[in-house]
PDB file of C-alpha atoms and ligand atoms in Angstrom:
ATOM      1  CA  MET A  21      67.671   2.486  -1.687  1.00 96.00           C
ATOM      2  CA  THR A  22      65.849  -0.158  -3.726  1.00 98.00           C
ATOM      3  CA  ASP A  23      62.071  -0.619  -3.557  1.00 98.00           C
ATOM      4  CA  ARG A  24      62.660  -4.052  -2.120  1.00 98.00           C
ATOM      5  CA  GLU A  25      64.820  -2.640   0.708  1.00 98.00           C
ATOM      6  CA  LEU A  26      62.275   0.073   1.483  1.00 98.00           C
ATOM      7  CA  LEU A  27      59.508  -2.544   1.689  1.00 98.00           C
ATOM      8  CA  GLN A  28      61.687  -4.622   3.980  1.00 98.00           C
ATOM      9  CA  TYR A  29      61.948  -1.614   6.323  1.00 98.00           C
ATOM     10  CA  ALA A  30      58.142  -1.300   6.195  1.00 98.00           C
ATOM     11  CA  VAL A  31      57.887  -4.945   7.250  1.00 98.00           C
ATOM     12  CA  GLU A  32      60.203  -4.149  10.187  1.00 98.00           C
ATOM     13  CA  ALA A  33      58.118  -1.102  11.106  1.00 98.00           C
ATOM     14  CA  ARG A  34      54.995  -3.249  11.113  1.00 98.00           C
ATOM     15  CA  GLU A  35      56.393  -5.328  13.947  1.00 98.00           C
ATOM     16  CA  MET A  36      55.593  -2.429  16.289  1.00 98.00           C
ATOM     17  CA  ALA A  37      51.955  -2.071  15.118  1.00 99.00           C
ATOM     18  CA  TYR A  38      49.494  -1.563  17.954  1.00 99.00           C
ATOM     19  CA  ALA A  39      46.260  -2.935  16.509  1.00 98.00           C
ATOM     20  CA  PRO A  40      44.348  -4.781  19.268  1.00 98.00           C
ATOM     21  CA  TYR A  41      40.926  -3.724  17.905  1.00 98.00           C
ATOM     22  CA  SER A  42      41.117  -4.381  14.170  1.00 98.00           C
ATOM     23  CA  GLY A  43      43.982  -6.880  14.101  1.00 98.00           C
ATOM     24  CA  PHE A  44      45.091  -5.160  10.879  1.00 98.00           C
ATOM     25  CA  ARG A  45      48.778  -4.396  11.281  1.00 98.00           C
ATOM     26  CA  VAL A  46      50.420  -1.795   9.021  1.00 98.00           C
ATOM     27  CA  GLY A  47      54.013  -0.664   8.600  1.00 99.00           C
ATOM     28  CA  ALA A  48      55.412   2.247   6.617  1.00 99.00           C
ATOM     29  CA  ALA A  49      58.957   3.305   5.744  1.00 99.00           C
ATOM     30  CA  LEU A  50      59.408   6.882   4.543  1.00 99.00           C
ATOM     31  CA  LEU A  51      62.623   8.036   2.870  1.00 98.00           C
ATOM     32  CA  GLY A  52      63.508  11.715   3.279  1.00 98.00           C
ATOM     33  CA  LYS A  53      65.534  13.697   0.754  1.00 98.00           C
ATOM     34  CA  SER A  54      68.238  13.972   3.451  1.00 98.00           C
ATOM     35  CA  GLY A  55      68.657  10.198   3.168  1.00 98.00           C
ATOM     36  CA  LYS A  56      67.133   9.563   6.589  1.00 98.00           C
ATOM     37  CA  LEU A  57      64.537   6.828   6.972  1.00 98.00           C
ATOM     38  CA  TYR A  58      61.451   7.154   9.173  1.00 99.00           C
ATOM     39  CA  LYS A  59      59.482   4.076  10.188  1.00 99.00           C
ATOM     40  CA  GLY A  60      55.873   4.155  11.348  1.00 99.00           C
ATOM     41  CA  CYS A  61      53.160   1.743  12.422  1.00 99.00           C
ATOM     42  CA  ASN A  62      49.446   2.092  13.064  1.00 99.00           C
ATOM     43  CA  VAL A  63      48.557   3.003  16.650  1.00 99.00           C
ATOM     44  CA  GLU A  64      44.945   2.182  17.515  1.00 98.00           C
ATOM     45  CA  ASN A  65      42.867   3.544  20.371  1.00 98.00           C
ATOM     46  CA  ALA A  66      39.956   2.245  22.440  1.00 98.00           C
ATOM     47  CA  ALA A  67      37.911   5.236  21.273  1.00 98.00           C
ATOM     48  CA  TYR A  68      38.660   4.102  17.671  1.00 98.00           C
ATOM     49  CA  SER A  69      38.684   7.492  15.896  1.00 98.00           C
ATOM     50  CA  PRO A  70      41.976   8.723  17.463  1.00 98.00           C
ATOM     51  CA  THR A  71      43.733   5.821  15.716  1.00 98.00           C
ATOM     52  CA  ASN A  72      46.753   6.878  13.699  1.00 98.00           C
ATOM     53  CA  CYS A  73      47.694   5.113  10.478  1.00 98.00           C
ATOM     54  CA  ALA A  74      51.235   3.878   9.873  1.00 99.00           C
ATOM     55  CA  GLU A  75      51.869   6.347   7.051  1.00 98.00           C
ATOM     56  CA  ARG A  76      50.922   9.338   9.185  1.00 98.00           C
ATOM     57  CA  THR A  77      52.988   8.057  12.096  1.00 99.00           C
ATOM     58  CA  ALA A  78      56.043   7.948   9.812  1.00 99.00           C
ATOM     59  CA  LEU A  79      55.312  11.348   8.276  1.00 99.00           C
ATOM     60  CA  PHE A  80      54.687  13.067  11.607  1.00 98.00           C
ATOM     61  CA  LYS A  81      57.872  11.589  13.040  1.00 98.00           C
ATOM     62  CA  ALA A  82      59.810  12.963  10.075  1.00 98.00           C
ATOM     63  CA  VAL A  83      58.280  16.442  10.086  1.00 98.00           C
ATOM     64  CA  SER A  84      58.708  16.711  13.838  1.00 98.00           C
ATOM     65  CA  GLU A  85      62.415  15.999  13.325  1.00 98.00           C
ATOM     66  CA  GLY A  86      62.782  18.724  10.689  1.00 98.00           C
ATOM     67  CA  GLU A  87      62.418  16.739   7.454  1.00 98.00           C
ATOM     68  CA  ARG A  88      59.912  18.192   4.980  1.00 98.00           C
ATOM     69  CA  GLU A  89      60.918  16.779   1.614  1.00 98.00           C
ATOM     70  CA  PHE A  90      60.525  13.147   0.696  1.00 98.00           C
ATOM     71  CA  VAL A  91      61.552  10.671  -1.967  1.00 98.00           C
ATOM     72  CA  SER A  92      59.364   7.645  -1.352  1.00 98.00           C
ATOM     73  CA  ILE A  93      57.281   5.596   1.061  1.00 99.00           C
ATOM     74  CA  ALA A  94      56.746   1.842   1.280  1.00 99.00           C
ATOM     75  CA  ILE A  95      53.621   0.411   2.932  1.00 99.00           C
ATOM     76  CA  VAL A  96      52.735  -3.125   3.977  1.00 98.00           C
ATOM     77  CA  GLY A  97      49.722  -4.384   5.881  1.00 98.00           C
ATOM     78  CA  GLY A  98      47.572  -7.369   6.689  1.00 98.00           C
ATOM     79  CA  MET A  99      45.588  -9.136   9.388  1.00 98.00           C
ATOM     80  CA  TYR A 100      47.574 -10.477  12.352  1.00 98.00           C
ATOM     81  CA  GLU A 101      50.710 -12.217  11.056  1.00 97.00           C
ATOM     82  CA  THR A 102      49.665 -12.095   7.398  1.00 98.00           C
ATOM     83  CA  ILE A 103      51.111  -9.568   4.978  1.00 98.00           C
ATOM     84  CA  ASN A 104      48.738  -8.826   2.114  1.00 97.00           C
ATOM     85  CA  ASP A 105      49.958  -8.818  -1.472  1.00 97.00           C
ATOM     86  CA  PHE A 106      48.929  -5.175  -1.647  1.00 96.00           C
ATOM     87  CA  CYS A 107      47.995  -2.551   0.959  1.00 98.00           C
ATOM     88  CA  ALA A 108      47.104   0.876  -0.447  1.00 98.00           C
ATOM     89  CA  PRO A 109      47.149   4.036   1.711  1.00 98.00           C
ATOM     90  CA  CYS A 110      43.793   5.350   2.908  1.00 98.00           C
ATOM     91  CA  GLY A 111      42.354   8.649   1.688  1.00 98.00           C
ATOM     92  CA  VAL A 112      43.249  10.547   4.845  1.00 98.00           C
ATOM     93  CA  CYS A 113      46.894   9.474   4.558  1.00 98.00           C
ATOM     94  CA  ARG A 114      46.987  10.463   0.887  1.00 98.00           C
ATOM     95  CA  GLN A 115      45.725  13.915   1.852  1.00 98.00           C
ATOM     96  CA  VAL A 116      48.299  14.253   4.660  1.00 98.00           C
ATOM     97  CA  LEU A 117      51.108  13.086   2.371  1.00 98.00           C
ATOM     98  CA  ALA A 118      49.973  15.650  -0.238  1.00 98.00           C
ATOM     99  CA  GLU A 119      50.956  18.445   2.150  1.00 98.00           C
ATOM    100  CA  PHE A 120      54.643  17.522   1.808  1.00 98.00           C
ATOM    101  CA  CYS A 121      54.981  15.217  -1.192  1.00 98.00           C
ATOM    102  CA  GLY A 122      55.035  16.272  -4.821  1.00 96.00           C
ATOM    103  CA  PRO A 123      53.571  14.584  -7.900  1.00 97.00           C
ATOM    104  CA  ASP A 124      56.639  12.396  -8.462  1.00 98.00           C
ATOM    105  CA  PHE A 125      56.900  11.144  -4.876  1.00 98.00           C
ATOM    106  CA  ARG A 126      57.027   7.360  -5.121  1.00 98.00           C
ATOM    107  CA  VAL A 127      54.605   5.089  -3.276  1.00 98.00           C
ATOM    108  CA  VAL A 128      55.899   1.528  -3.104  1.00 98.00           C
ATOM    109  CA  LEU A 129      53.280  -1.128  -2.416  1.00 98.00           C
ATOM    110  CA  GLY A 130      53.264  -4.901  -2.703  1.00 98.00           C
ATOM    111  CA  THR A 131      55.757  -7.108  -0.879  1.00 97.00           C
ATOM    112  CA  PRO A 132      59.572  -7.259  -0.833  1.00 96.00           C
ATOM    113  CA  ASP A 133      59.311 -10.129  -3.332  1.00 97.00           C
ATOM    114  CA  ASN A 134      56.938  -8.227  -5.592  1.00 98.00           C
ATOM    115  CA  PRO A 135      57.310  -4.434  -5.277  1.00 98.00           C
ATOM    116  CA  GLN A 136      54.869  -2.235  -7.197  1.00 98.00           C
ATOM    117  CA  ALA A 137      55.697   1.465  -7.429  1.00 98.00           C
ATOM    118  CA  PHE A 138      53.285   4.307  -8.156  1.00 98.00           C
ATOM    119  CA  ALA A 139      53.682   8.052  -8.663  1.00 98.00           C
ATOM    120  CA  PHE A 140      51.831  10.036  -6.021  1.00 98.00           C
ATOM    121  CA  LYS A 141      50.048  12.068  -8.705  1.00 98.00           C
ATOM    122  CA  ASP A 142      48.266   8.893  -9.818  1.00 98.00           C
ATOM    123  CA  LEU A 143      47.021   8.130  -6.286  1.00 98.00           C
ATOM    124  CA  LEU A 144      45.481  11.530  -5.519  1.00 97.00           C
ATOM    125  CA  PRO A 145      44.294  13.214  -8.697  1.00 96.00           C
ATOM    126  CA  PHE A 146      42.485  16.567  -8.356  1.00 95.00           C
ATOM    127  CA  GLY A 147      43.538  16.853  -4.715  1.00 95.00           C
ATOM    128  CA  PHE A 148      42.989  19.901  -2.532  1.00 96.00           C
ATOM    129  CA  GLY A 149      46.229  21.465  -1.351  1.00 95.00           C
ATOM    130  CA  LYS A 150      48.119  24.522  -0.216  1.00 94.00           C
ATOM    131  CA  ASN A 151      48.011  26.072  -3.697  1.00 94.00           C
ATOM    132  CA  ASP A 152      44.241  26.358  -3.333  1.00 96.00           C
ATOM    133  CA  LEU A 153      44.704  28.698  -0.375  1.00 96.00           C
ATOM    134  CA  GLU A 154      46.878  31.224  -2.194  1.00 94.00           C
TER     135      GLU A 154
HETATM  136  N1  THU B   4      45.505   1.675   8.500  1.00 87.31           N
HETATM  137  C1  THU B   4      46.752   2.193   8.282  1.00 87.31           C
HETATM  138  O1  THU B   4      47.614   2.172   9.164  1.00 87.31           O
HETATM  139  N2  THU B   4      47.014   2.743   7.062  1.00 87.31           N
HETATM  140  C2  THU B   4      46.121   2.815   6.041  1.00 87.31           C
HETATM  141  O2  THU B   4      46.396   3.434   5.023  1.00 87.31           O
HETATM  142  C3  THU B   4      44.847   2.121   6.155  1.00 87.31           C
HETATM  143  C4  THU B   4      44.454   1.680   7.516  1.00 87.31           C
HETATM  144  C5  THU B   4      45.210   1.100   9.812  1.00 87.31           C
HETATM  145  C6  THU B   4      44.238   1.892  10.639  1.00 87.31           C
HETATM  146  C7  THU B   4      43.660   0.839  11.537  1.00 87.31           C
HETATM  147  O3  THU B   4      44.500   0.703  12.677  1.00 87.31           O
HETATM  148  C8  THU B   4      43.737  -0.440  10.729  1.00 87.31           C
HETATM  149  O4  THU B   4      44.647  -0.171   9.675  1.00 87.31           O
HETATM  150  C9  THU B   4      42.406  -0.888  10.157  1.00 87.31           C
HETATM  151  O5  THU B   4      41.800   0.125   9.446  1.00 87.31           O
END
């Protein structure tokens, strides 16, 4: 799958965003090593803190369906109908992704017309992970 295609799936996922409080709508498309694609959107809550980000929605869907190894994720976000040029994953999502994604996992940001890919190791240097608990 090309980066452009993966971003296009993230744009599709964003259509389901439930963001009545912030108005910031996010979509994520996560590609598993099995070849399956998992789409996620942010799901906000009136109590604010239970809100789930799009990336975690996609990851939790995947893990709950038995997928634990991943190739890449694309993320898009922006206020209301706008899609920003660039929407980076928050720190909590980086930590949650770190549980299942290795240093070479690809994070595709930008827009379908201008994809920008990063290696996960560059987005969460010196992270805390399962190896620390051994
Ligand atoms: N949000 C995400 O879905 N992913 C991120 O990485 C950053 C933030 C959502 C959470 C909340 O619904 C809205 O964007 C504003 O923070």
